[in-house]
Short mmCIF file of C-alpha atoms in Angstrom, two decimals:
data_model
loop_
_atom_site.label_atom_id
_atom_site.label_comp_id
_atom_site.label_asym_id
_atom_site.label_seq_id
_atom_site.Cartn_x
_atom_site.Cartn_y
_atom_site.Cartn_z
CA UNK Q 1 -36.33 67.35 58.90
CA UNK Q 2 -38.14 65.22 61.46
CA UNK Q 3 -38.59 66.37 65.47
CA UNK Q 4 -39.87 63.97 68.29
CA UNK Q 5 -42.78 65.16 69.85
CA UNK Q 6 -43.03 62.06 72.02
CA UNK Q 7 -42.26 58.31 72.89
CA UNK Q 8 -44.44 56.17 74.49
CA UNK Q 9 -44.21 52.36 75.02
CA UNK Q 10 -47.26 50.63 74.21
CA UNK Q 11 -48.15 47.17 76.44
CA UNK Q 12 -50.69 44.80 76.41
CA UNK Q 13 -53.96 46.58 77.56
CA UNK Q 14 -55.15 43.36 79.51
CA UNK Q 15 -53.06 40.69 81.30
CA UNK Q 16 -51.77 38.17 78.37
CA UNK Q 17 -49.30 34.95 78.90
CA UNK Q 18 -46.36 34.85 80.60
CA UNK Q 19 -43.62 32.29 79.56
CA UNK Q 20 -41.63 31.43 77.15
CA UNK Q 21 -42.64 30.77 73.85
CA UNK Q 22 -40.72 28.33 71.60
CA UNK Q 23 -39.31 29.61 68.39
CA UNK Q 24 -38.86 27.66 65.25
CA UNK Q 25 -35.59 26.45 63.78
CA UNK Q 26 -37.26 28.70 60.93
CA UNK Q 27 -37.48 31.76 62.94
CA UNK Q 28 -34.01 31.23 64.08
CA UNK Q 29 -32.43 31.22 60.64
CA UNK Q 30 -33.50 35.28 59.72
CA UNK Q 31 -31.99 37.92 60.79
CA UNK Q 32 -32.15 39.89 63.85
CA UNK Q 33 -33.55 42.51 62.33
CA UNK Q 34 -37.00 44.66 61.95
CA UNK Q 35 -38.95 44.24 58.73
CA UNK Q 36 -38.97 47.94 57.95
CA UNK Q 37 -42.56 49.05 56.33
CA UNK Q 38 -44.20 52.41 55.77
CA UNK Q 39 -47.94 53.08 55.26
CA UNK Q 40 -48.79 56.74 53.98
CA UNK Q 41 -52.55 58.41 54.45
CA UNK Q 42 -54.09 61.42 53.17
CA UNK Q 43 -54.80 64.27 55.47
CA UNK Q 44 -57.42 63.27 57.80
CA UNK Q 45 -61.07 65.14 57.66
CA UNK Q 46 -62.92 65.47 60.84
CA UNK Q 47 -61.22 67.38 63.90
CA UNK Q 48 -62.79 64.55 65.99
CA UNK Q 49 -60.17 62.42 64.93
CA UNK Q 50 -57.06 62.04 66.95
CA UNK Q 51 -54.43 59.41 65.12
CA UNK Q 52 -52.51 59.05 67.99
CA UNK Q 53 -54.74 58.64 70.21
CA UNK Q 54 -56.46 55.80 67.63
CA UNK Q 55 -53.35 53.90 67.10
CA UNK Q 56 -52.37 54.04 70.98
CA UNK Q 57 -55.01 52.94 72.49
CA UNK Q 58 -55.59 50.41 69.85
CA UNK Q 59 -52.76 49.03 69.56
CA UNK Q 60 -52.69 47.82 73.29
CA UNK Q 61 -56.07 46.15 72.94
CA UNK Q 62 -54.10 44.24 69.40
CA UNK Q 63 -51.23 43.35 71.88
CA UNK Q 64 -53.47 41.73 74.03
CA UNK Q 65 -53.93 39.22 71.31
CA UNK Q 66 -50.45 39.44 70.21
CA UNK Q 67 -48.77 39.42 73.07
CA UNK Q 68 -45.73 37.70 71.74
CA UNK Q 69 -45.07 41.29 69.86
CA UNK Q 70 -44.78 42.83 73.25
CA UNK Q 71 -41.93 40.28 74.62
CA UNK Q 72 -38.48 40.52 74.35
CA UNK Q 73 -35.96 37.85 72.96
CA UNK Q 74 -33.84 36.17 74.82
CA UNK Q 75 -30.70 33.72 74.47
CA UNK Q 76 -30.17 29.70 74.80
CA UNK Q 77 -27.76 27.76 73.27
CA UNK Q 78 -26.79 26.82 70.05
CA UNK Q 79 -27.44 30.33 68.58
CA UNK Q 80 -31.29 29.25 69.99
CA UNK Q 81 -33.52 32.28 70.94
CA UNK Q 82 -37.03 32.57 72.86
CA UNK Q 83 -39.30 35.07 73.22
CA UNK Q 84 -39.81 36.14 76.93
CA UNK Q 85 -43.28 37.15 76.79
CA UNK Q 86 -43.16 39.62 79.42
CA UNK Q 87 -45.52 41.97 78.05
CA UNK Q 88 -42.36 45.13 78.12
CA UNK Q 89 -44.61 46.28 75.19
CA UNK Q 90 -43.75 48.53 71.97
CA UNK Q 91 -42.34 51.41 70.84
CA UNK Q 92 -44.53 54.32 69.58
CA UNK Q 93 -43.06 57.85 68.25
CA UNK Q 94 -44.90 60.83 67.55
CA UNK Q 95 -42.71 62.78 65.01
CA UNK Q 96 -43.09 65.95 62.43
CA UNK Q 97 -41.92 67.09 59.76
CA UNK Q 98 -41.88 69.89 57.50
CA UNK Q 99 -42.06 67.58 54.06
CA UNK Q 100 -44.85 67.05 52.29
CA UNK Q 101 -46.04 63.84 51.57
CA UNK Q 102 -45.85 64.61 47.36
CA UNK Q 103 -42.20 65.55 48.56
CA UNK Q 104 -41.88 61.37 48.45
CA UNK Q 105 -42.71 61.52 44.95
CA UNK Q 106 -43.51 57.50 43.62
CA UNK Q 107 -42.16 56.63 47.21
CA UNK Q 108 -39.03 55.14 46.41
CA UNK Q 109 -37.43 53.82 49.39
CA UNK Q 110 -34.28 56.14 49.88
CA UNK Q 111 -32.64 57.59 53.34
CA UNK Q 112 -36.10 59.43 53.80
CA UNK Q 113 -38.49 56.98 53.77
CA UNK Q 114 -36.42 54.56 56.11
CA UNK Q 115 -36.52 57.73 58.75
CA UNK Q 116 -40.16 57.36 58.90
CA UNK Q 117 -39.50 54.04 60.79
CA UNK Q 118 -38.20 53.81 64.85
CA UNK Q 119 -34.53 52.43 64.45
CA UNK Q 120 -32.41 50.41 67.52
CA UNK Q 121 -28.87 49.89 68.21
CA UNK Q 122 -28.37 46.10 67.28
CA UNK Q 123 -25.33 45.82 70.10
CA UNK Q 124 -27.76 46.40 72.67
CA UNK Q 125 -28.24 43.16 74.67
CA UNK Q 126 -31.08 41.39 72.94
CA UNK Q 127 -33.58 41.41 75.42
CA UNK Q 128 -33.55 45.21 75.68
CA UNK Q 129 -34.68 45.03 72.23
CA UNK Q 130 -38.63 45.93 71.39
CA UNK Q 131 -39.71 43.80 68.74
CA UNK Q 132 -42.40 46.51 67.81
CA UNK Q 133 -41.41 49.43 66.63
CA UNK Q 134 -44.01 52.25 65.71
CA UNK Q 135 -43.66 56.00 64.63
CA UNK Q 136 -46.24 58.04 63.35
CA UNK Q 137 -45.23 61.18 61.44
CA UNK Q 138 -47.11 64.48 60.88
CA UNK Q 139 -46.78 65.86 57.69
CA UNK Q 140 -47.36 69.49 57.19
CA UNK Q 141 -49.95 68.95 54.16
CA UNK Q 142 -51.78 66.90 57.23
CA UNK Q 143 -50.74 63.84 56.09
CA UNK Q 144 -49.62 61.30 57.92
CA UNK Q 145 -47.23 58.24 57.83
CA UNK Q 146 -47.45 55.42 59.92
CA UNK Q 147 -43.82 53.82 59.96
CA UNK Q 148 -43.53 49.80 61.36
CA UNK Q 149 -40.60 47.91 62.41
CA UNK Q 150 -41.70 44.45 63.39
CA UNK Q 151 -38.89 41.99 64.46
CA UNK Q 152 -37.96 38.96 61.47
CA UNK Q 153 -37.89 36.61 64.25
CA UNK Q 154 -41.50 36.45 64.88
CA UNK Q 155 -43.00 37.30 62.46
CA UNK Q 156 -42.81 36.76 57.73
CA UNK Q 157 -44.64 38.67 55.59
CA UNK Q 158 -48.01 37.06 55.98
CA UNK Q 159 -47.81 37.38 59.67
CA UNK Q 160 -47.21 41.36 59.30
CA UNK Q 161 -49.89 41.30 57.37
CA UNK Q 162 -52.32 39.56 59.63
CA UNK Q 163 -51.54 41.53 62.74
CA UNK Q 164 -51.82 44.96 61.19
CA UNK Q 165 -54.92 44.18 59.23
CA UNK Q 166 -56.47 43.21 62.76
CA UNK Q 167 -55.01 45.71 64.50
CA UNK Q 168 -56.77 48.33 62.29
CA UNK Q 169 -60.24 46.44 62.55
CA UNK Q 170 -59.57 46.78 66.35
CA UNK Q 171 -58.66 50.67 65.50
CA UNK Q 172 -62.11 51.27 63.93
CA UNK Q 173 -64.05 50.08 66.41
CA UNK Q 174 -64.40 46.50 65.40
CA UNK Q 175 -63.90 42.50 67.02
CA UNK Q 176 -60.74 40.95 65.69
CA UNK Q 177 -61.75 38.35 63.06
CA UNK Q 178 -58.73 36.15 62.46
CA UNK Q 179 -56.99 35.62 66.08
CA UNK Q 180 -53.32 34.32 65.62
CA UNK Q 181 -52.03 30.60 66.17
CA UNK Q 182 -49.26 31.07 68.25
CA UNK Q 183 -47.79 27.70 69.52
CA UNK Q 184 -44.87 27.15 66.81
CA UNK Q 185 -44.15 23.67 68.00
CA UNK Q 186 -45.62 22.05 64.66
CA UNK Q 187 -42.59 22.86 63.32
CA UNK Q 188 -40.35 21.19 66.38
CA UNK Q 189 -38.80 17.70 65.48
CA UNK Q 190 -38.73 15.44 68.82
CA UNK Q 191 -36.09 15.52 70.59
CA UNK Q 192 -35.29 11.65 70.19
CA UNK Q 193 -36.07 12.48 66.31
CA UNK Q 194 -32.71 11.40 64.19
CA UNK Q 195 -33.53 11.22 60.90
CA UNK Q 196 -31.13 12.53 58.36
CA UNK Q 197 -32.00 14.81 56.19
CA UNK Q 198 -33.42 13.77 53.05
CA UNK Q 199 -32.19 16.40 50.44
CA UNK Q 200 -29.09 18.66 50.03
CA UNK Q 201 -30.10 22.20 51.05
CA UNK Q 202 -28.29 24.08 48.60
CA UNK Q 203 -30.17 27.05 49.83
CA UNK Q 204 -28.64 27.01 53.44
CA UNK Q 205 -24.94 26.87 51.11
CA UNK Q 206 -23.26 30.19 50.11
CA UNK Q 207 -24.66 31.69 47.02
CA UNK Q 208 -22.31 31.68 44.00
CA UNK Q 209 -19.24 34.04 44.24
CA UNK Q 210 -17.77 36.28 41.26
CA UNK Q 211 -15.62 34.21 39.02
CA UNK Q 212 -11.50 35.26 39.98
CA UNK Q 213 -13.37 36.25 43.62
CA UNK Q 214 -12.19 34.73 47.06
CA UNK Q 215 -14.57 36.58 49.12
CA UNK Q 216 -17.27 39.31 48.21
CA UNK Q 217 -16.18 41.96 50.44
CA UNK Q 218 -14.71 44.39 47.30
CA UNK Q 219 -18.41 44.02 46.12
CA UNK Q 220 -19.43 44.59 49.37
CA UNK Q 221 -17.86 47.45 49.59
CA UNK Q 222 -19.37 49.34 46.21
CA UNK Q 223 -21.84 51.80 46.30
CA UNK Q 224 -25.48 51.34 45.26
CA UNK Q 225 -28.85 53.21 44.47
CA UNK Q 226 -32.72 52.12 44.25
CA UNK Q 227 -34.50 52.59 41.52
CA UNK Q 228 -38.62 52.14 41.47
CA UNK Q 229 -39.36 49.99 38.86
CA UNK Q 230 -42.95 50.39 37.07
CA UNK Q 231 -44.27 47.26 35.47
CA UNK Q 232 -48.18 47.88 33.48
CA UNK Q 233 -50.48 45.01 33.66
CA UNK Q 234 -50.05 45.28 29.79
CA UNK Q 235 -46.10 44.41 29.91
CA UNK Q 236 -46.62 42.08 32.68
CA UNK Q 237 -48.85 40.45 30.01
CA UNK Q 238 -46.40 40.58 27.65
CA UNK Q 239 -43.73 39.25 30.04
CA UNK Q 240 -45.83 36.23 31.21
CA UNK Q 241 -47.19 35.48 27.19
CA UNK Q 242 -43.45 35.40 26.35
CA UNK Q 243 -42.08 33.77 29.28
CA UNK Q 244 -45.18 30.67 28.14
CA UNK Q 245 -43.73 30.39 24.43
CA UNK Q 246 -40.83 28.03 26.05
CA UNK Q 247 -41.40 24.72 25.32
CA UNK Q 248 -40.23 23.26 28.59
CA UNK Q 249 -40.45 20.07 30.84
CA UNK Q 250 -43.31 21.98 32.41
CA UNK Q 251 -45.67 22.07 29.72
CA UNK Q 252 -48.14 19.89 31.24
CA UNK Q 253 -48.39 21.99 34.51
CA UNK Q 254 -49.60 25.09 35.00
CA UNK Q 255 -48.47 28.51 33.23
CA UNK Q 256 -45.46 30.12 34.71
CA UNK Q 257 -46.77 32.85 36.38
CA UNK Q 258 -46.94 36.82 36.88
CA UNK Q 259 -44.30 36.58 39.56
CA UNK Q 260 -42.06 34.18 37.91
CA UNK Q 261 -42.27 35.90 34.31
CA UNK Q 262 -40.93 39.16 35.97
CA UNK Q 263 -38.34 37.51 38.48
CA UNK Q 264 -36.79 35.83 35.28
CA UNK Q 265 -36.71 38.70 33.52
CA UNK Q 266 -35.38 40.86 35.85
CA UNK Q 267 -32.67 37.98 36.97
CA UNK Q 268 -31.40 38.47 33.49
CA UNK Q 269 -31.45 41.94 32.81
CA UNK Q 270 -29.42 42.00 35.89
CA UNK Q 271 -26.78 39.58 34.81
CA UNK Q 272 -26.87 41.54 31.33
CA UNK Q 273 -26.22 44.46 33.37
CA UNK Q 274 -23.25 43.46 35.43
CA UNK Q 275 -21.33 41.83 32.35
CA UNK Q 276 -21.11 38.54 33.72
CA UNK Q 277 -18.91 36.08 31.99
CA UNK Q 278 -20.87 33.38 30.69
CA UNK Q 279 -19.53 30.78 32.42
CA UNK Q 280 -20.88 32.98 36.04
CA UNK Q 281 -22.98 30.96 38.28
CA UNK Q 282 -25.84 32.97 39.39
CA UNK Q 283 -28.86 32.98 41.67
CA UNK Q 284 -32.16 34.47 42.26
CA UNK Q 285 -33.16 33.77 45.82
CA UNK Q 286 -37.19 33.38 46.13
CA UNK Q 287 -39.48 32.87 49.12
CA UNK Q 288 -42.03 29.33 49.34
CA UNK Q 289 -44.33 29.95 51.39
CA UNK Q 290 -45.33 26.67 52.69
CA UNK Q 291 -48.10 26.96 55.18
CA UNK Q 292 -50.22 24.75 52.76
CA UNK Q 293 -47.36 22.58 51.35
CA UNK Q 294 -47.28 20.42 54.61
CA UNK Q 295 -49.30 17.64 55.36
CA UNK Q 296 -51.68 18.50 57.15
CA UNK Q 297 -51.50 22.55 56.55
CA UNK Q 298 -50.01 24.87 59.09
CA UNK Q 299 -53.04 26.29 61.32
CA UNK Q 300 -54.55 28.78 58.83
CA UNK Q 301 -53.44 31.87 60.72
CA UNK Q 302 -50.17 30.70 61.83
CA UNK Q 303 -48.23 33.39 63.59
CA UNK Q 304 -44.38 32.16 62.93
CA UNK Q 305 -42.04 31.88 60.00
CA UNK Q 306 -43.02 29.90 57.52
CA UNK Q 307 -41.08 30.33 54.31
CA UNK Q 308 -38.80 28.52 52.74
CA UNK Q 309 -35.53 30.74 50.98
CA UNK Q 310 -35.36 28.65 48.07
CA UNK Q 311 -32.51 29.71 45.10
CA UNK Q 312 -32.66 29.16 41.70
CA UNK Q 313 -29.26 28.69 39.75
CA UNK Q 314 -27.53 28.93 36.28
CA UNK Q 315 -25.04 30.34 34.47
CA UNK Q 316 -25.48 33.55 33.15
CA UNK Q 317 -24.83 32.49 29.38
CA UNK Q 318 -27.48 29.90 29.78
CA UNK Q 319 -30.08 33.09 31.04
CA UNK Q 320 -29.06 34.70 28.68
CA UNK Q 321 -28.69 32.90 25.57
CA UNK Q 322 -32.17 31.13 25.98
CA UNK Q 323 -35.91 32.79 26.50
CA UNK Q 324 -37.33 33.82 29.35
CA UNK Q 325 -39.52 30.66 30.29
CA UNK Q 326 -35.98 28.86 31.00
CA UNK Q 327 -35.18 31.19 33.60
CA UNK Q 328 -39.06 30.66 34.71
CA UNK Q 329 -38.32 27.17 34.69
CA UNK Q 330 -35.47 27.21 37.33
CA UNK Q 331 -37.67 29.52 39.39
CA UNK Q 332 -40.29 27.25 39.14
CA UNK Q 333 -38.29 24.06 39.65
CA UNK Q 334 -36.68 25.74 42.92
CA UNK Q 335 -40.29 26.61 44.11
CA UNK Q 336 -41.92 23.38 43.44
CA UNK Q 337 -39.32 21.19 45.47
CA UNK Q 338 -40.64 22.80 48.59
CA UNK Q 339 -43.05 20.13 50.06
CA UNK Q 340 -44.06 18.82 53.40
CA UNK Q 341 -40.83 16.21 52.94
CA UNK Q 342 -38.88 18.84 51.64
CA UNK Q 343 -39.64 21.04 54.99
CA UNK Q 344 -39.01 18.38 57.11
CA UNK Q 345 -35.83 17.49 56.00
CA UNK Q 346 -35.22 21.65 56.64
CA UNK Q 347 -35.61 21.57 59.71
CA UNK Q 348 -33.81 18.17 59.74
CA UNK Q 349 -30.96 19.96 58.52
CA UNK Q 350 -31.01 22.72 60.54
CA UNK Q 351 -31.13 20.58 63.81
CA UNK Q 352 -28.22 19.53 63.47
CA UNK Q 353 -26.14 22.87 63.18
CA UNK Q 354 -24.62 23.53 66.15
CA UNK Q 355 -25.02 27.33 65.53
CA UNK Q 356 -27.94 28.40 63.56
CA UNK Q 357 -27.06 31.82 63.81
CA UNK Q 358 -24.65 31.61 60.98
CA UNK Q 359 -27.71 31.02 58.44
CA UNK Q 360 -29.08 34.97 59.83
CA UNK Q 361 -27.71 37.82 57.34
CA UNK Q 362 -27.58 41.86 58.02
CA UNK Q 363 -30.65 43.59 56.12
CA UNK Q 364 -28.37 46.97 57.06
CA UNK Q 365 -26.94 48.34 53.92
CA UNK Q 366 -23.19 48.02 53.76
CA UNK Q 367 -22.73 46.03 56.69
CA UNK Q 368 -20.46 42.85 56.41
CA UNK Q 369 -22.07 40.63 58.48
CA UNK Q 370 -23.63 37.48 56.92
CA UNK Q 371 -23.91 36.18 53.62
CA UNK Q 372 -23.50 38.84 50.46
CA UNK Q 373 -26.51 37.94 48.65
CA UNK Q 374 -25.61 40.50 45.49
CA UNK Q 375 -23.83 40.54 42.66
CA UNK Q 376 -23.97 38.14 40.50
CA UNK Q 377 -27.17 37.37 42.64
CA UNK Q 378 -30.79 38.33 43.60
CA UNK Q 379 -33.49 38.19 45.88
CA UNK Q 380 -36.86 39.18 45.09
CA UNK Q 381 -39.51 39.02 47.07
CA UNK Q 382 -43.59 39.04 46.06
CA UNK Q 383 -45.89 40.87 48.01
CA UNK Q 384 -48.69 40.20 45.12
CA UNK Q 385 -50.64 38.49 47.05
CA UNK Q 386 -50.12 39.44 50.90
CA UNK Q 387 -53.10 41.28 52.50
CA UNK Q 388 -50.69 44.39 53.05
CA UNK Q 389 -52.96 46.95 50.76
CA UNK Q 390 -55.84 48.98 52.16
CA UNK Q 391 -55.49 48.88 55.71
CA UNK Q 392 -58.00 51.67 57.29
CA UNK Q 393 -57.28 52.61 60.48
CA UNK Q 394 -60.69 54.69 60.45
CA UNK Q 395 -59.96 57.53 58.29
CA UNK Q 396 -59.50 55.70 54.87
CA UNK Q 397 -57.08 53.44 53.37
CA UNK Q 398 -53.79 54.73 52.26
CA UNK Q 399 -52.18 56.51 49.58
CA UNK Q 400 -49.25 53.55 49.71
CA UNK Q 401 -47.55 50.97 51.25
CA UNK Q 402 -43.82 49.97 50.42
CA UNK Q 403 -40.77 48.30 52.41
CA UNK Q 404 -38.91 50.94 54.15
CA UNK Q 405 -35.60 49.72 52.89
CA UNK Q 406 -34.13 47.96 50.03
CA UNK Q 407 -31.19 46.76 52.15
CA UNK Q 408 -28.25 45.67 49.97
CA UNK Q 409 -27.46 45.19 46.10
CA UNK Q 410 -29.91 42.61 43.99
CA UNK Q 411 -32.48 43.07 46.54
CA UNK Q 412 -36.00 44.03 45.52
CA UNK Q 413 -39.96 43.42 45.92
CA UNK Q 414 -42.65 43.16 43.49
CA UNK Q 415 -45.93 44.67 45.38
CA UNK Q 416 -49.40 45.69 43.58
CA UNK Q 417 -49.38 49.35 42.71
CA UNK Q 418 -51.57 51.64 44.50
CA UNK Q 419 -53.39 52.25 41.18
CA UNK Q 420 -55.17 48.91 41.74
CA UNK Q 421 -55.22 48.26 37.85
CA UNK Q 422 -52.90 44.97 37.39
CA UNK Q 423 -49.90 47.01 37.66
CA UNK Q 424 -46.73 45.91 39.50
CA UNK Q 425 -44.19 48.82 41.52
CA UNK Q 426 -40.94 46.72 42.23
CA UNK Q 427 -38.42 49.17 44.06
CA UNK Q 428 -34.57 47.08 43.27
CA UNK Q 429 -31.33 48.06 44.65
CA UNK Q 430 -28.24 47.67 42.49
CA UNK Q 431 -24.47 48.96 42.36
CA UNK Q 432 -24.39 52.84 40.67
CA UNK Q 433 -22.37 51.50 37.90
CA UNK Q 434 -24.73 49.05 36.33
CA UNK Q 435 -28.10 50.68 37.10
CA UNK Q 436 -28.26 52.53 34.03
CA UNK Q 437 -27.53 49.84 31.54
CA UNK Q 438 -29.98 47.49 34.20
CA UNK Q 439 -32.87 50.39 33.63
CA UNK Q 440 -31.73 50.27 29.56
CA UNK Q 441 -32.23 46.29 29.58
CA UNK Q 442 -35.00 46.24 31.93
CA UNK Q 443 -37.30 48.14 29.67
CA UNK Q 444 -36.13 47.69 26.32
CA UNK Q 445 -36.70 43.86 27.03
CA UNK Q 446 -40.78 44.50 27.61
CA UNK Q 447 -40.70 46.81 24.11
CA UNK Q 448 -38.54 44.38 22.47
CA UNK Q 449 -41.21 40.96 23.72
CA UNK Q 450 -44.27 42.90 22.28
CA UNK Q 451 -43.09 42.90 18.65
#
């Protein structure tokens, strides 16, 4: 049971820009939504301390540098948005509640965990819209939760990252280090700029459909359950030593990696899972970053969209019937094709749409809206490498970090335990009916490699 103690809205503690700021064809093509996250800290020692106060007063000083975060959105044509940076500031809730944080158990992101995090009414008018959301939650161990909702539009994961890491070296009394890039024009095609695009774009295409299917709304419609997956840094081993065994056309490039071995094998578990005929096109949707793919590199710190959805295909008797490294392969083949051409002829695509909105899908579970990305296909996402992990806002890094919502069926991350030790957590949502025989699969796969 949560209760609002208070609601603040947090601006800019200094006079930032004013304006509008321009906001990629990139930005434009993910949803509306707020990347839901949820940071969890042990009780604090020291009756000096006042979170609240901390994280208020903080966070206007981080606004000042990020101002765009306290702007609204606003409308132009051709499904185009902006960001009106008119400093309206954030959201910030002070809640309680009478739960425990050991009442979260491995922190599996359910109903209760997505409650930690400030929600809006999407059919407000856009530019009433905060595109920071903030709650901070008392726990009654003396724990405390610090719940973010930080709008897809500005910002991917690496972005998130950035501005909370700096925000908590501005919360513990330090300069910022890294201050964002914010002018998004390098990835603006001139006006008078024609050119065709150079490749297809499957990935801006609808994802394969259920064979006998005419439109995915019965699967839509089917109810689903997360499940936290554990991975050891011994089976990831033993994923990534078997996934390496395939002699493939990649050979003579690098190993497939701890990501890939572990997206291929849970793309096929999956498909095992739901009983796909084998004959089923499927698809594991994957995320290239490409700040260093283009020529020259994106400004190091960035502060836009810039990754790529990128979707590996195949049937599901061809994952299935051959080893893991050809389901690397296709991951890797999907990833690879991302370079600075490749990005160009994106947003070459994308230019000319006439609506770009169309491209945006719902991250709210059981909505309709959008492209069904489930069954028979998947989207995982790696946090492995994103600075999102130990984030001390002065009284100690936290217990855990995790997305506050697995949105819709096939969806799932793969983020660094909080046991530090090479382990992987990878929370996965799937329909009731085939997570048991998924969980079956999923592990029996890692006992079966290491014979």
């Amino acid at each position: 049971m949560l209760t609002l103690k208070a609601s603040y809205t947090v601006k800019p503690m200094e006079p930032s820009p004013t304006g509008l700021l321009y906001l990629s064809d990139f930005d434009l093509s993910v949803a509306l939504t707020h990347g839901p996250v949820v940071y969890f800290y042990r009780p604090i020692s020291g009756h000096l301390l006042n979170p609240i106060e901390i994280l208020k007063n903080s966070l206007g000083k981080a606004l000042t540098i990020f101002y765009p975060l306290a702007g609204r959105l606003q409308r132009t044509g051709r499904g185009r948005l902006e960001v009106n940076c008119n400093s309206m500031g954030a959201l910030f809730l002070e809640t309680e509640s009478e739960a425990k944080i050991s009442d979260f158990g491995d922190f599996t992101p359910t109903s209760k965990t997505r409650a930690l995090i400030p929600s809006v009414d999407y059919n407000k008018p856009i530019d009433e819209l905060p595109l920071l959301l903030v709650q901070v939650t008392n726990f009654s161990c003396g724990g405390i939760s610090l719940g973010l909702g930080i709008s897809h539009v500005l910002v991917d994961g690496r972005c998130a990252a950035h501005f909370v890491s700096e925000w908590a070296r501005i919360a513990r009394g330090e300069e910022p280090e890294n201050l964002p890039f914010l002018d998004r024009t390098a990835l603006k095609l001139e006006e008078d700029d024609l050119t065709p695009p150079r490749f297809g774009h499957l990935e801006f295409g609808k994802p394969p459909m259920l064979i006998g299917q005419k439109n995915n709304l019965e699967e839509q419609k089917k109810e689903t359950t997360v499940v936290m997956l554990k991975l050891s840094k011994e089976q990831i081993k033993k994923l990534k030593k078997e996934a390496n065994e395939f002699p493939s056309v990649y050979t003579s490039s690098k190993p497939f990696t701890r990501y890939e071995a572990v997206t291929a094998h849970m793309w096929r578990c999956t498909s095992k899972a739901r009983l796909h005929e084998i004959e089923q096109l499927t698809s594991v949707r994957v995320g290239v970053d490409f700040h260093s793919r283009m020529v020259p590199p994106l400004p190091k710190h960035y502060f836009g969209n810039a990754v790529s959805p990128m979707r590996a295909t195949t049937t599901s008797g061809e994952l299935l019937s051959k080893p893991l490294g050809y389901g690397c392969s296709k991951i890797r083949e999907a990833i690879e094709k991302v370079t600075d051409e490749y990005i160009r002829s994106s947003l070459a695509y994308m230019k000319r749409e006439k609506d770009l909105s169309k491209f945006r899908y719902s991250h709210v579970v059981g909505s309709t809206q959008g492209a069904f990305l489930g069954n028979p296909n998947i989207v995982i996402t790696s946090w492995i490498s994103l600075p999102f992990c130990g984030v001390d806002f002065g009284w100690g890094k936290e217990i855990y970090i995790a997305p506050g919502a697995i949105p819709f069926d096939g969806r799932s991350f793969i983020l660094p335990s909080r046991d530090e030790d090479g382990s992987f957590d990878a929370p996965f949502r799937l329909q009731v009916e085939h997570m048991d025989a998924f969980k079956k699969f999923f592990y029996e796969n890692i006992m079966i490699s290491s014979l």
